[in-house]
Coordinates of C-alpha atoms in Angstrom, one line a residue:
M1 CA 92.8 -11.0 -38.5
S2 CA 91.7 -14.3 -40.0
M3 CA 89.1 -14.2 -42.6
E4 CA 87.3 -17.2 -43.0
E5 CA 86.4 -18.3 -46.2
S6 CA 83.6 -20.9 -47.0
I7 CA 83.0 -23.0 -49.5
S8 CA 80.0 -24.9 -50.4
L9 CA 79.3 -28.9 -49.9
E10 CA 79.8 -29.6 -54.0
E11 CA 83.1 -27.8 -53.9
T12 CA 84.3 -29.7 -51.0
N13 CA 83.4 -32.8 -52.5
K14 CA 85.3 -31.9 -55.6
I15 CA 88.5 -31.4 -54.0
R16 CA 87.9 -34.4 -51.5
I17 CA 87.8 -36.7 -54.6
S18 CA 90.4 -35.1 -56.4
L19 CA 92.4 -36.0 -53.4
G20 CA 90.7 -39.5 -53.4
L21 CA 88.9 -39.1 -50.3
K22 CA 85.1 -39.9 -49.8
P23 CA 83.0 -37.3 -50.5
L24 CA 80.9 -35.7 -47.3
T25 CA 77.0 -36.5 -47.2
D26 CA 74.4 -33.8 -46.7
D27 CA 73.1 -34.1 -42.9
K28 CA 70.4 -32.0 -43.5
A29 CA 68.9 -34.1 -46.2
P30 CA 67.3 -36.9 -44.5
A31 CA 65.5 -34.3 -42.3
N32 CA 64.1 -32.7 -45.4
D33 CA 63.2 -36.3 -46.7
K34 CA 61.2 -37.5 -43.5
D35 CA 59.4 -34.0 -43.5
Q36 CA 58.8 -34.4 -47.2
E37 CA 57.7 -38.2 -46.7
A38 CA 55.0 -37.4 -44.1
E39 CA 53.7 -34.6 -46.3
K40 CA 53.3 -36.8 -48.9
N41 CA 51.7 -39.5 -46.7
Y42 CA 49.3 -36.9 -45.3
A43 CA 48.7 -35.7 -48.7
N44 CA 48.3 -39.4 -49.8
R45 CA 45.8 -40.2 -46.8
K46 CA 43.8 -37.2 -47.5
K47 CA 43.5 -38.0 -50.9
A48 CA 42.3 -41.8 -50.2
E49 CA 39.6 -40.1 -47.6
E50 CA 38.1 -38.3 -50.4
D51 CA 37.9 -40.6 -53.1
D52 CA 36.1 -42.9 -50.5
R53 CA 33.7 -40.1 -49.6
R54 CA 33.1 -39.6 -53.7
K55 CA 32.4 -43.6 -53.9
G56 CA 30.5 -43.6 -51.1
E57 CA 28.2 -40.7 -52.7
I58 CA 28.5 -42.1 -56.0
A59 CA 26.9 -45.2 -54.4
K60 CA 24.3 -43.4 -52.6
N61 CA 23.0 -41.7 -55.7
I62 CA 23.0 -45.0 -57.5
A63 CA 20.9 -47.0 -54.8
N64 CA 18.7 -43.1 -54.7
H65 CA 18.3 -43.8 -58.3
M66 CA 17.6 -47.3 -58.5
L67 CA 14.8 -46.7 -56.2
N68 CA 13.1 -44.1 -58.2
N69 CA 13.1 -46.1 -61.1
G70 CA 11.1 -48.7 -59.0
L71 CA 8.7 -46.0 -58.3
I72 CA 7.7 -45.0 -61.5
F73 CA 4.7 -46.3 -62.9
G74 CA 3.6 -46.4 -66.8
A75 CA 5.0 -45.0 -69.8
T76 CA 7.7 -42.2 -69.4
L77 CA 8.5 -39.8 -71.8
G78 CA 11.1 -42.0 -73.6
D79 CA 8.6 -44.8 -73.4
A80 CA 5.7 -43.5 -74.9
E81 CA 6.6 -43.9 -78.9
E82 CA 3.1 -44.1 -80.1
D83 CA 2.8 -40.6 -78.9
V84 CA 5.3 -39.0 -81.1
T85 CA 3.1 -39.5 -83.9
M86 CA 0.0 -38.0 -82.4
D87 CA -0.8 -34.7 -83.6
A88 CA -3.0 -32.1 -81.2
K89 CA -5.9 -32.5 -82.1
N90 CA -5.7 -36.2 -81.4
W91 CA -3.9 -35.7 -78.2
I92 CA -6.8 -33.8 -77.2
K93 CA -9.8 -36.6 -77.7
K94 CA -7.3 -38.9 -76.0
S95 CA -7.0 -36.4 -73.1
K96 CA -10.7 -35.7 -72.8
K97 CA -11.5 -39.3 -73.0
K98 CA -9.3 -40.3 -70.0
E99 CA -10.8 -37.2 -68.2
K100 CA -14.3 -38.6 -69.1
E101 CA -13.3 -42.2 -67.9
L102 CA -11.7 -40.9 -64.7
A103 CA -15.1 -38.9 -63.8
A104 CA -17.1 -41.7 -64.6
K105 CA -15.1 -43.7 -62.2
R106 CA -15.0 -41.3 -59.1
Q107 CA -18.7 -41.0 -59.9
A108 CA -18.8 -44.8 -59.7
E109 CA -17.2 -45.0 -56.1
L110 CA -19.0 -42.3 -54.5
E111 CA -22.6 -43.7 -55.4
S112 CA -21.3 -47.1 -54.2
M113 CA -19.9 -45.3 -51.2
D114 CA -23.3 -43.6 -50.8
K115 CA -25.0 -46.8 -50.6
M116 CA -23.3 -48.3 -48.4
A117 CA -23.5 -46.0 -45.8
Q118 CA -27.2 -45.6 -46.7
A119 CA -27.2 -49.3 -46.0
T120 CA -25.7 -49.6 -42.7
Y121 CA -27.2 -46.8 -41.4
D122 CA -31.0 -47.1 -40.1
E123 CA -33.4 -46.7 -37.0
R124 CA -31.8 -50.0 -35.8
D125 CA -28.7 -48.6 -34.8
L126 CA -30.2 -45.7 -33.1
E127 CA -31.2 -48.7 -30.3
G128 CA -30.5 -48.1 -26.8
L129 CA -29.3 -44.2 -27.5
K130 CA -30.6 -41.5 -24.9
V131 CA -32.0 -38.2 -26.1
R132 CA -30.9 -35.7 -23.3
H133 CA -34.1 -33.3 -24.2
D134 CA -37.8 -33.8 -23.5
M135 CA -40.0 -35.4 -26.1
D136 CA -42.0 -32.7 -25.5
K137 CA -39.6 -30.0 -26.5
L138 CA -38.9 -31.7 -30.0
N139 CA -41.6 -30.7 -32.2
E140 CA -42.5 -33.3 -34.9
G141 CA -41.9 -32.2 -38.4
E142 CA -39.3 -30.0 -37.0
D143 CA -35.7 -30.9 -37.9
R144 CA -33.2 -30.9 -35.3
I145 CA -29.5 -32.2 -35.8
L146 CA -28.9 -34.5 -32.7
T147 CA -25.0 -34.9 -31.7
L148 CA -23.3 -37.0 -29.2
K149 CA -23.1 -34.8 -25.9
D150 CA -19.6 -34.1 -24.2
S151 CA -18.8 -35.9 -21.4
R152 CA -15.4 -36.8 -19.7
I153 CA -14.2 -40.3 -20.5
L154 CA -13.7 -41.2 -16.9
D155 CA -17.0 -40.7 -15.7
N156 CA -18.1 -43.7 -17.7
E157 CA -21.5 -41.7 -18.9
E158 CA -23.4 -43.7 -21.3
D159 CA -23.6 -41.9 -25.0
E160 CA -26.4 -39.2 -24.8
L161 CA -27.9 -37.4 -27.9
Q162 CA -28.4 -33.7 -27.8
N163 CA -29.3 -30.3 -29.8
I164 CA -26.8 -28.0 -29.2
D165 CA -28.9 -25.0 -29.6
M166 CA -31.3 -26.5 -26.8
A167 CA -28.4 -27.7 -25.0
E168 CA -27.6 -23.6 -24.4
E169 CA -31.1 -22.6 -23.9
E170 CA -31.4 -25.2 -20.9
E171 CA -28.0 -23.9 -19.7
D172 CA -29.2 -20.4 -19.7
N173 CA -32.5 -20.9 -18.0
K174 CA -30.4 -22.7 -15.2
R175 CA -28.2 -19.3 -14.8
H176 CA -31.3 -17.5 -14.9
E177 CA -32.8 -19.4 -12.3
L178 CA -30.0 -18.8 -10.2
K179 CA -29.5 -15.4 -10.5
T180 CA -33.0 -15.1 -9.4
K181 CA -32.7 -16.9 -6.4

């Protein structure tokens, strides 16, 4: 029976050095070094990609911030130093004054729009329009709202004004006549 005894690589190298021989090298070490190097390269690449992604996000946030700053008009809360010393009573007065100015401005705009609408639309604009109903059915002094008659675009019909109630009444009369026949 032979008993094998094994000693570690370090012990073997000590003995070889004492005998004047060159120490043995570990063959498994280079394989581990390649694996470790590959892992380090992979980790470095992932870190570089993450850094690039973060830099891109930061650049995007900076661009959005600059865009938003360009959209701000007037004084911001940080810029309004004169309002810091204003008490509540003065602030209310100032707010009411601004509100009155805005209301007056809106009223002036509405009045100018009304004047333009009245000035631009008169009887001359009605020339050439046809009324669908007979004039004897339209009683004088009676208010009737006339709208444009619905028609198909491809029919190339001229615009015609009609009263919806009167048009429905005419259609009902036609249906009634068809039933009686």
